[in-house]
Coordinates of C-alpha atoms in Angstrom, one line a residue:
Chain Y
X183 CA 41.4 -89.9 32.5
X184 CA 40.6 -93.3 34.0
X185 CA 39.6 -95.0 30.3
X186 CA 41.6 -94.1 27.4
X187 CA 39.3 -92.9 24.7
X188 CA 39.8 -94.8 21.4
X189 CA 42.4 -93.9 19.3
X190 CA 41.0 -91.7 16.9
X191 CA 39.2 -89.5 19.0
X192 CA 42.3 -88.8 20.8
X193 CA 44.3 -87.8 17.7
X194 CA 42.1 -84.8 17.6
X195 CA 42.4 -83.0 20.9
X196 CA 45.9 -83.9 20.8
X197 CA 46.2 -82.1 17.4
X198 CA 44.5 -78.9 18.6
X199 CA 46.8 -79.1 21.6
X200 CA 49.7 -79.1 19.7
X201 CA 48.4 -76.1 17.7
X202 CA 47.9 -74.1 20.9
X203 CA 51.5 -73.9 21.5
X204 CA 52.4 -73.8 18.2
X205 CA 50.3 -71.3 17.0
X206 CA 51.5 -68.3 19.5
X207 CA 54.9 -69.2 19.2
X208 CA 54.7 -68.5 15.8
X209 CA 53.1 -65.6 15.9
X210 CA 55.9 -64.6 18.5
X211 CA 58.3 -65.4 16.0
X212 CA 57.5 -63.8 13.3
X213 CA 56.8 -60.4 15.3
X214 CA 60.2 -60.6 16.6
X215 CA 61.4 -61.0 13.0
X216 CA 59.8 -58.5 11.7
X217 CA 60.4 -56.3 14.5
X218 CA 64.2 -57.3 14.0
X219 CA 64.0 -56.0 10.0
X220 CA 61.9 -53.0 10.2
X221 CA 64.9 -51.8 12.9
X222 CA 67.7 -53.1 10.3
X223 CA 65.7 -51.9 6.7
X224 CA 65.0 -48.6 8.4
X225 CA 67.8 -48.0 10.0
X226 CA 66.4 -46.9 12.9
X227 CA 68.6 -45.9 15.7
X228 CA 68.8 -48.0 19.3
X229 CA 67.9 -44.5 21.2
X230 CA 64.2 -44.7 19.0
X231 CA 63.5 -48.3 18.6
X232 CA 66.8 -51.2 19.3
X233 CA 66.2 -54.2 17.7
X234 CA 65.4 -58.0 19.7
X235 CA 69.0 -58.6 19.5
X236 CA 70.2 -55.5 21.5
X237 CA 67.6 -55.5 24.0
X238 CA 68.4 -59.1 24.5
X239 CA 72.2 -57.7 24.7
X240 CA 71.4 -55.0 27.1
X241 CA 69.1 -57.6 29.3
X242 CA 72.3 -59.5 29.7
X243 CA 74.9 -56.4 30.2
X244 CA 72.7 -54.6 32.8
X245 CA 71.2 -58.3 34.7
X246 CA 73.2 -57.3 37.9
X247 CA 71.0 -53.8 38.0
X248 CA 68.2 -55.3 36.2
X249 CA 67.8 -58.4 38.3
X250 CA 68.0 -56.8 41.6
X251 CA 65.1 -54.4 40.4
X252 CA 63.6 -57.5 39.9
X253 CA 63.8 -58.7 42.8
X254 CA 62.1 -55.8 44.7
X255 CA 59.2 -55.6 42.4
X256 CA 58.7 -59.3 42.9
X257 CA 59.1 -59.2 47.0
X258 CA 56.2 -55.8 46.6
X259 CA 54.2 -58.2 44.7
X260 CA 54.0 -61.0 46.9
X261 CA 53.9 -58.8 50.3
X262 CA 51.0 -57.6 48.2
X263 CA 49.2 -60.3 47.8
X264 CA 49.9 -62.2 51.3
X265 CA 48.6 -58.9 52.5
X266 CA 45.8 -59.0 50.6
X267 CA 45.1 -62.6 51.0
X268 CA 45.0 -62.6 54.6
X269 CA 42.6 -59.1 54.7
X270 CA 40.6 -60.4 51.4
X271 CA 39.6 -63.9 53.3
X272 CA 39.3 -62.4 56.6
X273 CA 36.9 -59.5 55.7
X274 CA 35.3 -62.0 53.5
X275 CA 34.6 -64.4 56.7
X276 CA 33.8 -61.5 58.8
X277 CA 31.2 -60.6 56.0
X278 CA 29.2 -63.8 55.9
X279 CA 29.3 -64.2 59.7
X280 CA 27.4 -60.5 60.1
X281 CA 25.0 -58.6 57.9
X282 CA 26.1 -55.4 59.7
X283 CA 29.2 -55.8 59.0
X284 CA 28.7 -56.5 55.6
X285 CA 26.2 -53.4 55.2
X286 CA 28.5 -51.0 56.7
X287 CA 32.3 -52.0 55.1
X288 CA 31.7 -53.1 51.3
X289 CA 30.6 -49.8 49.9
X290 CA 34.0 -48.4 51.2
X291 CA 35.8 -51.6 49.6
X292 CA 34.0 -50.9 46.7
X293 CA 35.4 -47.3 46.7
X294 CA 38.4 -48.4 46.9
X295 CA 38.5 -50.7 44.1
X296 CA 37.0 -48.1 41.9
X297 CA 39.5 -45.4 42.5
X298 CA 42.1 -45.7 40.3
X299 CA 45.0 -46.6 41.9
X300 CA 47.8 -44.2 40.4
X301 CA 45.5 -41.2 41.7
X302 CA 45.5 -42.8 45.3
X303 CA 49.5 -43.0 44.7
X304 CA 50.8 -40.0 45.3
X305 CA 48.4 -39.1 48.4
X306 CA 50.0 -42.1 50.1
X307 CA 53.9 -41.4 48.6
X308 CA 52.9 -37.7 50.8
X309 CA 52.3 -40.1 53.6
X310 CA 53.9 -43.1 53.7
X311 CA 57.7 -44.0 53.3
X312 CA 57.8 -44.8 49.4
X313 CA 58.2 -48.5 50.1
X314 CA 55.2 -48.5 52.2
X315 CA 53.2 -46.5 49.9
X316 CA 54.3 -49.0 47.1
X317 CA 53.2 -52.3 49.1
X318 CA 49.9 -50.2 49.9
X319 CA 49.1 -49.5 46.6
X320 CA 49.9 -52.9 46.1
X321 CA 47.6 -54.0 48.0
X322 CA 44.2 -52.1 47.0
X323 CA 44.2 -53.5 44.0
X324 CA 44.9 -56.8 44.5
X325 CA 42.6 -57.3 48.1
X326 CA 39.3 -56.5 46.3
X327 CA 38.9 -59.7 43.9
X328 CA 40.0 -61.7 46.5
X329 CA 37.2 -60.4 48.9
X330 CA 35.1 -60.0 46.6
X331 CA 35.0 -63.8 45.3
X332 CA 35.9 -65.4 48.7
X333 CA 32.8 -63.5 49.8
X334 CA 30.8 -65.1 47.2
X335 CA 32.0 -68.3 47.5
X336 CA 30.9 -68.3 51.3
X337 CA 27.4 -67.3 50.2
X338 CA 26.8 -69.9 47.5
X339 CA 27.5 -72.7 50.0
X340 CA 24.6 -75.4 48.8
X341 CA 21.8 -74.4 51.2
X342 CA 20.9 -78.1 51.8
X343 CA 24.2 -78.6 53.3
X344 CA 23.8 -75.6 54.9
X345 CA 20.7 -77.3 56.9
X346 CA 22.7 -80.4 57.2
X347 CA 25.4 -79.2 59.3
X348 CA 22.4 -77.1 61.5
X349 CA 20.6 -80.5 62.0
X350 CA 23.4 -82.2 63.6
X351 CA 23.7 -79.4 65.7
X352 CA 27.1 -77.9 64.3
X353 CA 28.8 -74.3 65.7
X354 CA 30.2 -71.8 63.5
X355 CA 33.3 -72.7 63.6
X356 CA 32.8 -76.1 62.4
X357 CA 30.0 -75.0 59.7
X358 CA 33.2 -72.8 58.9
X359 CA 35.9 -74.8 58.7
X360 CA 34.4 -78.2 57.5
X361 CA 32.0 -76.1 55.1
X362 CA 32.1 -72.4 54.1
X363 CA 36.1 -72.5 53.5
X364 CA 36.1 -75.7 51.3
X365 CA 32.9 -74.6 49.6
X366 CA 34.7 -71.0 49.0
X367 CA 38.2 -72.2 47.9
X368 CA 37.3 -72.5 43.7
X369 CA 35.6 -68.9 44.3
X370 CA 38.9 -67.9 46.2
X371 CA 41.7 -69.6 44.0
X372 CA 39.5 -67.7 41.3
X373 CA 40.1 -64.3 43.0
X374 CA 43.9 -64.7 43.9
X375 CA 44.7 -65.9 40.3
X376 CA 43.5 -62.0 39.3
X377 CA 44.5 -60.4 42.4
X378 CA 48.2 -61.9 40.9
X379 CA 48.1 -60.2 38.3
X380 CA 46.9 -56.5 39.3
X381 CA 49.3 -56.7 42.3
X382 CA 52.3 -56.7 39.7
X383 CA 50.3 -53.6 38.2
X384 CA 50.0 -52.0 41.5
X385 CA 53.4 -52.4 42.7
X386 CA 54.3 -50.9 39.3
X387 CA 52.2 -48.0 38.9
X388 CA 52.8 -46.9 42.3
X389 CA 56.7 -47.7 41.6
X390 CA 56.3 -45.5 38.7
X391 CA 54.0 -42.8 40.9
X392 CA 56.7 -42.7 43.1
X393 CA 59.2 -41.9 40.9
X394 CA 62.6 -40.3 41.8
X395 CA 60.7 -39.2 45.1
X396 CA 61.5 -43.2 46.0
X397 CA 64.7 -44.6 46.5
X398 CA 64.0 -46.3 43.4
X399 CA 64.8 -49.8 42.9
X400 CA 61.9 -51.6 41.1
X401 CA 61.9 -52.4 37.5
X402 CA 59.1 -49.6 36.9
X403 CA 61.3 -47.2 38.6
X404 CA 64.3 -48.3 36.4
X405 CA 62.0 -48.1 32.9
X406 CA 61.7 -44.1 34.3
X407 CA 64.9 -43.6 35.0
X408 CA 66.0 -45.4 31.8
X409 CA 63.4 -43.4 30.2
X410 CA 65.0 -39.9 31.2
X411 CA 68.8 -41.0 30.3
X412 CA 67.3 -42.3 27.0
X413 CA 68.5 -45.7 27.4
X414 CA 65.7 -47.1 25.0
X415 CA 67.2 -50.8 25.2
X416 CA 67.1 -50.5 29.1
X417 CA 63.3 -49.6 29.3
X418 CA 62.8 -52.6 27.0
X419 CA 64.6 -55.2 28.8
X420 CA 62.9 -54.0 32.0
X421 CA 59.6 -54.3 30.3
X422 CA 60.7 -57.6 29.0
X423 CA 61.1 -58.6 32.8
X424 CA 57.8 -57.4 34.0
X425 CA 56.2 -59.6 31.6
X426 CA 57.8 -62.3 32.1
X427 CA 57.0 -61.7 35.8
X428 CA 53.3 -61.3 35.7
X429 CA 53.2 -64.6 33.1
X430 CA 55.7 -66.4 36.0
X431 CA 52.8 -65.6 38.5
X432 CA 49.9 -66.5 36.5
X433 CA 51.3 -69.7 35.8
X434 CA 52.2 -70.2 39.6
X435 CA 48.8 -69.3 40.6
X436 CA 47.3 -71.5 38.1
X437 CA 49.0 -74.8 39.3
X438 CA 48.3 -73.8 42.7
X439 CA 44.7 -73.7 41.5
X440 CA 44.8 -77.2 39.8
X441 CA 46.5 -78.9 42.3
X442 CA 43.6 -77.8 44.9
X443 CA 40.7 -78.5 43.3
X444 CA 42.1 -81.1 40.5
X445 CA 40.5 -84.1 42.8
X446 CA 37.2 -82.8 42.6
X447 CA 35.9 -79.8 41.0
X448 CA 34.5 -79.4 37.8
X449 CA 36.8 -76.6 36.4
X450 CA 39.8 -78.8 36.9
X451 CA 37.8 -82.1 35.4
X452 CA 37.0 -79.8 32.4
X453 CA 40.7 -80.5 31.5
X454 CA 40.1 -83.9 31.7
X455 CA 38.4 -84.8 29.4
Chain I
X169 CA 11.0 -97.5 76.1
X170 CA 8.5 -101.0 76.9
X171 CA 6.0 -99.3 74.1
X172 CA 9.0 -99.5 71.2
X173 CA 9.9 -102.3 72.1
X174 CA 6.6 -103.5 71.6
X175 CA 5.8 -101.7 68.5
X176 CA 9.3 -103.5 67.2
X177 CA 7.5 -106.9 67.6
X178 CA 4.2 -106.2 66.1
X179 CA 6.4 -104.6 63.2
X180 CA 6.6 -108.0 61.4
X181 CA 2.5 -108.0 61.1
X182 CA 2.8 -105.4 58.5
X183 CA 0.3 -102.9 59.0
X184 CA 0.3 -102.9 62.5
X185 CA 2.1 -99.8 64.0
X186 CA 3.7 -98.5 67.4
X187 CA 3.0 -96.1 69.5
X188 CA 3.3 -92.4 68.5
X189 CA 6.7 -90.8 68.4
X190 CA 5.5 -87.3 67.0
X191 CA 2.4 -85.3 66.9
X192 CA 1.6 -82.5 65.0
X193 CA -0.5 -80.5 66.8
X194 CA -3.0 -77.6 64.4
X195 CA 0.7 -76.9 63.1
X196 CA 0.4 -73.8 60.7
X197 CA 3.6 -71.9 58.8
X198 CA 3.3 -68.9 57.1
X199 CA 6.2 -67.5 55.6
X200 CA 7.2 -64.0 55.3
X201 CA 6.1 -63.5 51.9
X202 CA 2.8 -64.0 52.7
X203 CA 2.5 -67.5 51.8
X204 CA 0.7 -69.9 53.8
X205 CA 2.3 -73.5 53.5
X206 CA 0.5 -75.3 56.3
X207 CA -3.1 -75.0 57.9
X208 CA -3.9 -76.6 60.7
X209 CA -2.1 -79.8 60.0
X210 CA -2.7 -82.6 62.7
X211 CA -1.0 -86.0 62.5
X212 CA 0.8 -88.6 64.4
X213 CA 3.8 -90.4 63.5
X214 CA 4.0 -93.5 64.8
X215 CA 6.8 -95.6 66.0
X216 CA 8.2 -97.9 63.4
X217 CA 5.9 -97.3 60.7
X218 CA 6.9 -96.2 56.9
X219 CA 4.6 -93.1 56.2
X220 CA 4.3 -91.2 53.3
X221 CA 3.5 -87.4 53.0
X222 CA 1.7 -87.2 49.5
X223 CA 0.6 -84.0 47.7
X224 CA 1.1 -81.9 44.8
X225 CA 3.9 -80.1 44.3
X226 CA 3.8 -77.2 46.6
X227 CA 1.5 -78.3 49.0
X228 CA 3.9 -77.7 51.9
X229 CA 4.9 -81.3 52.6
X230 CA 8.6 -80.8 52.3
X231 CA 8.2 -77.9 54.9
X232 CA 6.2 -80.3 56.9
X233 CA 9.4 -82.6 57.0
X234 CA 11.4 -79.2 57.8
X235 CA 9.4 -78.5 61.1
X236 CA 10.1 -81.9 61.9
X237 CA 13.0 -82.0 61.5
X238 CA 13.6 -78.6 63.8
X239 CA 15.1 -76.6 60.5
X240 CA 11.8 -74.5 60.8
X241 CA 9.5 -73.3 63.4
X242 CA 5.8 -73.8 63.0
X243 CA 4.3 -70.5 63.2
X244 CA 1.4 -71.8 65.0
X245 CA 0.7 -75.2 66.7
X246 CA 3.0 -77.2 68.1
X247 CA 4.7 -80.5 67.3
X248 CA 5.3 -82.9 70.5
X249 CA 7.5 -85.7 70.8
X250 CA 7.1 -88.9 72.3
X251 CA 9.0 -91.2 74.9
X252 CA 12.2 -88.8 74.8
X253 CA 12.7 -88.7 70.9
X254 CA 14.0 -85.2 69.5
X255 CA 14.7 -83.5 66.2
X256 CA 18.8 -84.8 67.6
X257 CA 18.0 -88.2 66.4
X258 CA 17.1 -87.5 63.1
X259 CA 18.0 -88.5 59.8
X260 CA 17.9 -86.7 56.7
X261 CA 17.7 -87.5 53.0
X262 CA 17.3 -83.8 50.7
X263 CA 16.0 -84.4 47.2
X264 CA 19.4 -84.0 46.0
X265 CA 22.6 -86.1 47.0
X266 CA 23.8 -82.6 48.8
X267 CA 27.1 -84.4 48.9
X268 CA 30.2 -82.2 49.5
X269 CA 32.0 -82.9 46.3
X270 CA 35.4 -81.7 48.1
X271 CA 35.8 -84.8 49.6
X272 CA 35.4 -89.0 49.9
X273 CA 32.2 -90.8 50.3
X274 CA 33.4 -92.0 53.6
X275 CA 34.2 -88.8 54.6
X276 CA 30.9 -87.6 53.5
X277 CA 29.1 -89.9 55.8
X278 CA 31.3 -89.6 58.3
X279 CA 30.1 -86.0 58.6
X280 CA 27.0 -86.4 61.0
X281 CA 29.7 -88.3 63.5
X282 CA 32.5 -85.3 63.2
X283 CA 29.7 -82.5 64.1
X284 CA 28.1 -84.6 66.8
X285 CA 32.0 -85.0 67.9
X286 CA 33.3 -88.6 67.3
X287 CA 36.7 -89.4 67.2
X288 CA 37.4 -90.7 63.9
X289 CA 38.8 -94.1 65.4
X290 CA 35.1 -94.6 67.0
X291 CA 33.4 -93.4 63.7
X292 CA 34.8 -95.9 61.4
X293 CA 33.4 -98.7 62.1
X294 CA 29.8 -97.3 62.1
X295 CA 30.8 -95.4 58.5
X296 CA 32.1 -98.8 57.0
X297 CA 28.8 -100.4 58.3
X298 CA 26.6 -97.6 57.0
X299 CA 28.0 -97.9 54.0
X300 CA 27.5 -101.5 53.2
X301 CA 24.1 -101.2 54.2
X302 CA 23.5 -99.3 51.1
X303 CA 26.0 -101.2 49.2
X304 CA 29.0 -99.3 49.0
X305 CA 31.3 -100.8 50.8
X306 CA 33.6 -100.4 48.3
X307 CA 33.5 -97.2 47.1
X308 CA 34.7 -95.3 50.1
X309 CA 37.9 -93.3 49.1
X310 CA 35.8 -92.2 45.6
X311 CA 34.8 -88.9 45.0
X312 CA 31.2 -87.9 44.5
X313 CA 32.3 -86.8 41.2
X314 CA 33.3 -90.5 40.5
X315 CA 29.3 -92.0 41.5
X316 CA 26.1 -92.5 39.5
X317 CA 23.0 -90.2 40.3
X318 CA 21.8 -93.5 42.1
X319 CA 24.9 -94.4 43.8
X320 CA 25.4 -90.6 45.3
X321 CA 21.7 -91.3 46.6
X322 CA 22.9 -94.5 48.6
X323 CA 26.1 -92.4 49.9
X324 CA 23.1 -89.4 51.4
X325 CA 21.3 -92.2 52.8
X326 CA 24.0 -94.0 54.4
X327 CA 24.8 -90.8 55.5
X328 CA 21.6 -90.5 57.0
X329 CA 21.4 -93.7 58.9
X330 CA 25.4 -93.7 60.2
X331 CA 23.8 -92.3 63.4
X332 CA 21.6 -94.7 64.0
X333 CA 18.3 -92.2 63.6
X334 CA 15.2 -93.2 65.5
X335 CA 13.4 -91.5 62.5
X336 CA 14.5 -91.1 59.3
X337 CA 13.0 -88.4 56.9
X338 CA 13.1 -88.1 53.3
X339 CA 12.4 -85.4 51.4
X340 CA 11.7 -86.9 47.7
X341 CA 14.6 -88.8 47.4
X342 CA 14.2 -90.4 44.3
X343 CA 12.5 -88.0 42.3
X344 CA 15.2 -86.7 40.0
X345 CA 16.2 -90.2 39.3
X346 CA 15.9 -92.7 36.4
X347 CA 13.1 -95.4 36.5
X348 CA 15.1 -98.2 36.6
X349 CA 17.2 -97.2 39.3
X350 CA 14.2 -95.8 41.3
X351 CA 13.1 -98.9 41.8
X352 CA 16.1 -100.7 43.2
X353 CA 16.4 -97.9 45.2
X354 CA 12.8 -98.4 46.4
X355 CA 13.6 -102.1 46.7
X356 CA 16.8 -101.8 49.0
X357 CA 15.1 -98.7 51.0
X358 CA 12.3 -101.3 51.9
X359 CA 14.6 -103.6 52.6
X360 CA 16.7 -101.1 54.9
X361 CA 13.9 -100.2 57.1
X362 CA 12.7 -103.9 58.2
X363 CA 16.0 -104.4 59.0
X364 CA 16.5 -101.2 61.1
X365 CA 13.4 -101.1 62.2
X366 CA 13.4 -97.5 62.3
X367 CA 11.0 -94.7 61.4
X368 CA 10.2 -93.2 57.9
X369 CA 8.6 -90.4 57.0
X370 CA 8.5 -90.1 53.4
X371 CA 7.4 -87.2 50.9
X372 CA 6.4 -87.9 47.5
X373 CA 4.1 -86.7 44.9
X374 CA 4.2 -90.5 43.2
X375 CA 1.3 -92.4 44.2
X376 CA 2.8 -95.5 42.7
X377 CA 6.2 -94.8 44.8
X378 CA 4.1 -94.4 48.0
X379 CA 1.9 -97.2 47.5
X380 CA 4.8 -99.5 47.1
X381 CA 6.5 -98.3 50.1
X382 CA 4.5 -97.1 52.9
X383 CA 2.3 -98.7 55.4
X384 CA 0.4 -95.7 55.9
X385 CA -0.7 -92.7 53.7
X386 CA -1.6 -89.0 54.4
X387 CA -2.6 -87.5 51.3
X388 CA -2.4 -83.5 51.2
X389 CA -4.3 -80.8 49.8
X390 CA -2.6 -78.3 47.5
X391 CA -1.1 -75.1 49.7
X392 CA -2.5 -74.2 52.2
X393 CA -1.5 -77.9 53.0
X394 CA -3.6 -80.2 55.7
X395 CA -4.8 -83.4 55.4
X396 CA -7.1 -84.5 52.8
X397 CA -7.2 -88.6 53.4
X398 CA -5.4 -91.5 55.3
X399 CA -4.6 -94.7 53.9
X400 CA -2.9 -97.9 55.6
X401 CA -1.6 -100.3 53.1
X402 CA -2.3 -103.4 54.5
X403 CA 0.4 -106.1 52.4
X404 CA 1.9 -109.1 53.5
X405 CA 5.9 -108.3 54.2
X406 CA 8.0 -108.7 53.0
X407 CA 7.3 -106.8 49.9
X408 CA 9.8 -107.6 46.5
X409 CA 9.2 -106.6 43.0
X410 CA 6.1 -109.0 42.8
X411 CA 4.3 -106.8 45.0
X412 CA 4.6 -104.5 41.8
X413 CA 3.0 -106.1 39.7
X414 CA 0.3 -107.7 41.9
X415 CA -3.2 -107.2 41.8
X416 CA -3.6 -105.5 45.2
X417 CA -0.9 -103.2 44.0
X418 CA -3.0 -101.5 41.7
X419 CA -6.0 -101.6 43.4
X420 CA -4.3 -99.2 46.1
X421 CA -3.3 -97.2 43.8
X422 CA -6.3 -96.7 41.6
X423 CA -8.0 -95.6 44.9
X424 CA -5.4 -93.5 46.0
X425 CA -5.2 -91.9 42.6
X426 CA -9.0 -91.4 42.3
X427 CA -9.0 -90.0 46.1
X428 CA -6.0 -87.5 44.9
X429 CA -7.7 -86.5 41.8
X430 CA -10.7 -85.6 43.5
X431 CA -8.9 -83.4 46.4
X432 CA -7.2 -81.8 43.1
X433 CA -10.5 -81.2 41.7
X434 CA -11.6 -79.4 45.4
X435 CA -9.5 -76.7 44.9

């Protein structure tokens, strides 16, 4: 970044960067088109397969419904993952301060990851209000990378620096703080970028798990209930909108990822160059 | 605190040393594997002197430096200090820069000050002199990232030396280096400790490297490590790059190679 490469061996990454957002846009395209003329050749009917156009239409119509649903499947998601930040990086500090601890609590995090959550769902929607249940769902899936990766970051702190901090004499808390946190944070912006993304996927399976037993206000609930009144068009703008949610949060997660580390760490250098 | 002072005058004679500042007493480590690193390892280091721990690889000499340095406890023996020195006023250099890459050189050897608890107003002063000590005066808001291997070796040092260490250990510094840049670093680390007149105890497994720098030699055995030989390197100071390529030069280190070769061939 600091010296400018010579000219013709910029024209090449520059090329391929060019292609990458070409390339999928294209491929977009031309899946929408033919999406678009298989529903017009066919003839197919909107309550079996609407065309781009309609479900484009029907985002638009229903957006007051549509983006409120929105709205609450977004708000699950991030309670989510606050949640599951603040008990991923705890646990994971509480971890690499006591072997015990560590010993006794990760098998049952481990269970907990490995359960799939939409059997866990409708235990929880038999006791917890459906919202709850929702967020807790939520949250399973979405705490285990982070505590997993945080934990690991904490443990790969260099082991020289490690000794450093003991020669002068430093507490835990400073060791902590001035070491294991920055040394973990790669490891950690690693784990929320994929907790992100399965929080959307809790919220939404457990939305869907909950069903008409919940008040029902999420998109997932609305692609159900879309689903039973056959209002084909509906379930696809709603799907539309959760993807365009999880790609919103990926890309947020990813900036916040290069803006932390962008000074110094080698993922973010790799861009560089 | 009359017998540093003393040993500080005499320093300018070369070869002549203080008194001792830390004894190692039948010091023996055994580690829970099994191995045994150390055996009955007895020496002195004495005040103001550049020594150099010299071995194979393995031989236990960087966990020599560990015990000193109070990261490790002997598992038998003891190692006393003299006239109120401690493992607290020790400096550190790991074979690796073991920089934290998170943040700015001066922030890097500002460290040592922040965990002993210095206010940052105090500490700069004492970072900006550390640091041109070694040369990098202006490098001090770069990243680690941004440094040469060499220059992220200066940054450990000055890191090292920003509290003012009464001994100063190093733990093959220079090893994963470049020639070229060995050698300055050789150079300017010479240079540092007749102007700080501090203490160096340095581990190498380069005879040529130890020759040029030391004033005194203790050659190891392979594991279980004690000590095979002494040698005091008796040069006029200062030393430079002629020293290098003098005759005395390689006289020392023809017999110190011959004397390793033969505690190689013992074992």
């Amino acid at each position: 970044m600091a010296t400018r490469p010579p000219a013709n061996e910029r024209a090449a990454p520059h090329a391929e960067r060019r292609l990458r957002y070409l390339l999928p846009v294209l491929v977009f395209a031309a899946a929408v088109i033919g999406w678009d003329l298989v529903v017009r050749l066919g003839s197919i009917p909107p309550y079996i397969l609407p065309g781009p156009s309609l479900v484009m239409q029907t985002l638009a119509d229903d957006w007051g419904v549509l983006s409120a649903s929105l709205m609450v499947t977004l708000k699950t998601t991030a309670l989510a993952l606050i949640a599951a930040t603040v008990g991923g990086v705890l646990l994971a500090i509480l971890f690499a301060s006591s072997r015990l601890v560590e010993l006794s609590l990760f098998p049952f995090a481990v269970i907990l990851q490995v359960t799939p959550v939409i059997a866990i769902a409708p235990l929880l929607l038999v006791y917890l209000a459906p919202d709850t249940a929702v967020l807790v769902c939520a949250w399973i899936v979405a705490f285990f990378p982070i505590l997993s990766n945080t934990a690991l970051g904490l443990a790969s702190v260099d082991h020289h620096l490690r000794d450093l901090f003991a020669l002068y004499g430093a507490g835990r808390m400073k060791t902590l703080f001035l070491l294991g946190i920055p040394a973990a944070l790669p490891f950690f912006l690693g784990g929320l970028r994929i907790a992100g993304g399965l929080a959307l996927i809790g919220a939404v399976v457990a939305e869907i798990a909950a069903g008409s037993a919940g008040r029902g206000s999420g998109l997932a609930y609305r692609i159900v209930e879309s689903g039973y009144r056959l209002n084909v068009p509906r379930m696809f703008a709603a799907l539309l909108l959760i993807s365009l949610a999880g790609i919103a949060i990926f890309a947020v997660l990813t900036l916040l990822q290069h803006l932390a580390l962008r000074r110094w760490h080698e993922s973010a250098l790799a861009e560089e160059m | 605190m009359s017998a540093a002072s003393s040993a500080r005058e005499n320093k300018s004679s070369a070869s002549s040393t203080g008194g001792p500042l830390a004894a190692f007493r039948k010091v023996g480590k055994s580690f829970q594997n099994g191995v045994t690193a150390l055996d009955g390892l007895d020496f002195t280091v004495r005040e103001s002197e550049f020594l150099s721990l010299l071995g194979p690889s393995g031989c236990g000499k960087s966990t020599a430096l560990r015990l000193i340095a109070g990261l490790a406890e002997p598992s038998e023996g003891d190692i006393l200090w003299h006239g109120g020195a401690g493992p607290r006023e020790i400096g550190f250099v790991f074979q690796e820069p073991t920089l934290m890459p998170w943040t700015t050189v001066a922030q890097n050897v500002r460290l040592p000050l922040r965990l002993k608890g210095i206010a940052r107003r105090a500490a700069a002063p004492r970072v900006a002199e550390a640091l041109a000590l070694v040369g990098l005066g202006d490098f001090r808001d770069a990243y680690p990232r941004e440094l040469s291997g060499g220059m992220k070796m200066r940054v450990s040092i000055a890191r090292a030396l920003v509290t003012r260490p009464r001994l100063l250990l190093m733990d093959e510094p220079f090893a994963a280096l470049d020639e070229i840049t060995r050698f300055k670093l050789n150079d300017d680390l010479r240079a540092l400790w007749s102007t700080l007149q501090c203490t160096v105890v340095f581990v190498t497994h380069s005879v040529f490297e130890s020759v040029y720098l030391s004033t005194r030699i203790l050659m190891m055995t392979p594991r279980p490590g004690r000590i095979a030989a002494e040698f005091t390197i008796e040069t006029p100071e200062p030393r430079d790059a002629h020293f290098r390529t003098s005759p005395e030069y390689g006289a020392e280190c023809r017999k110190i190679s011959a004397a390793l070769a033969r505690v190689m061939g013992e074992d």
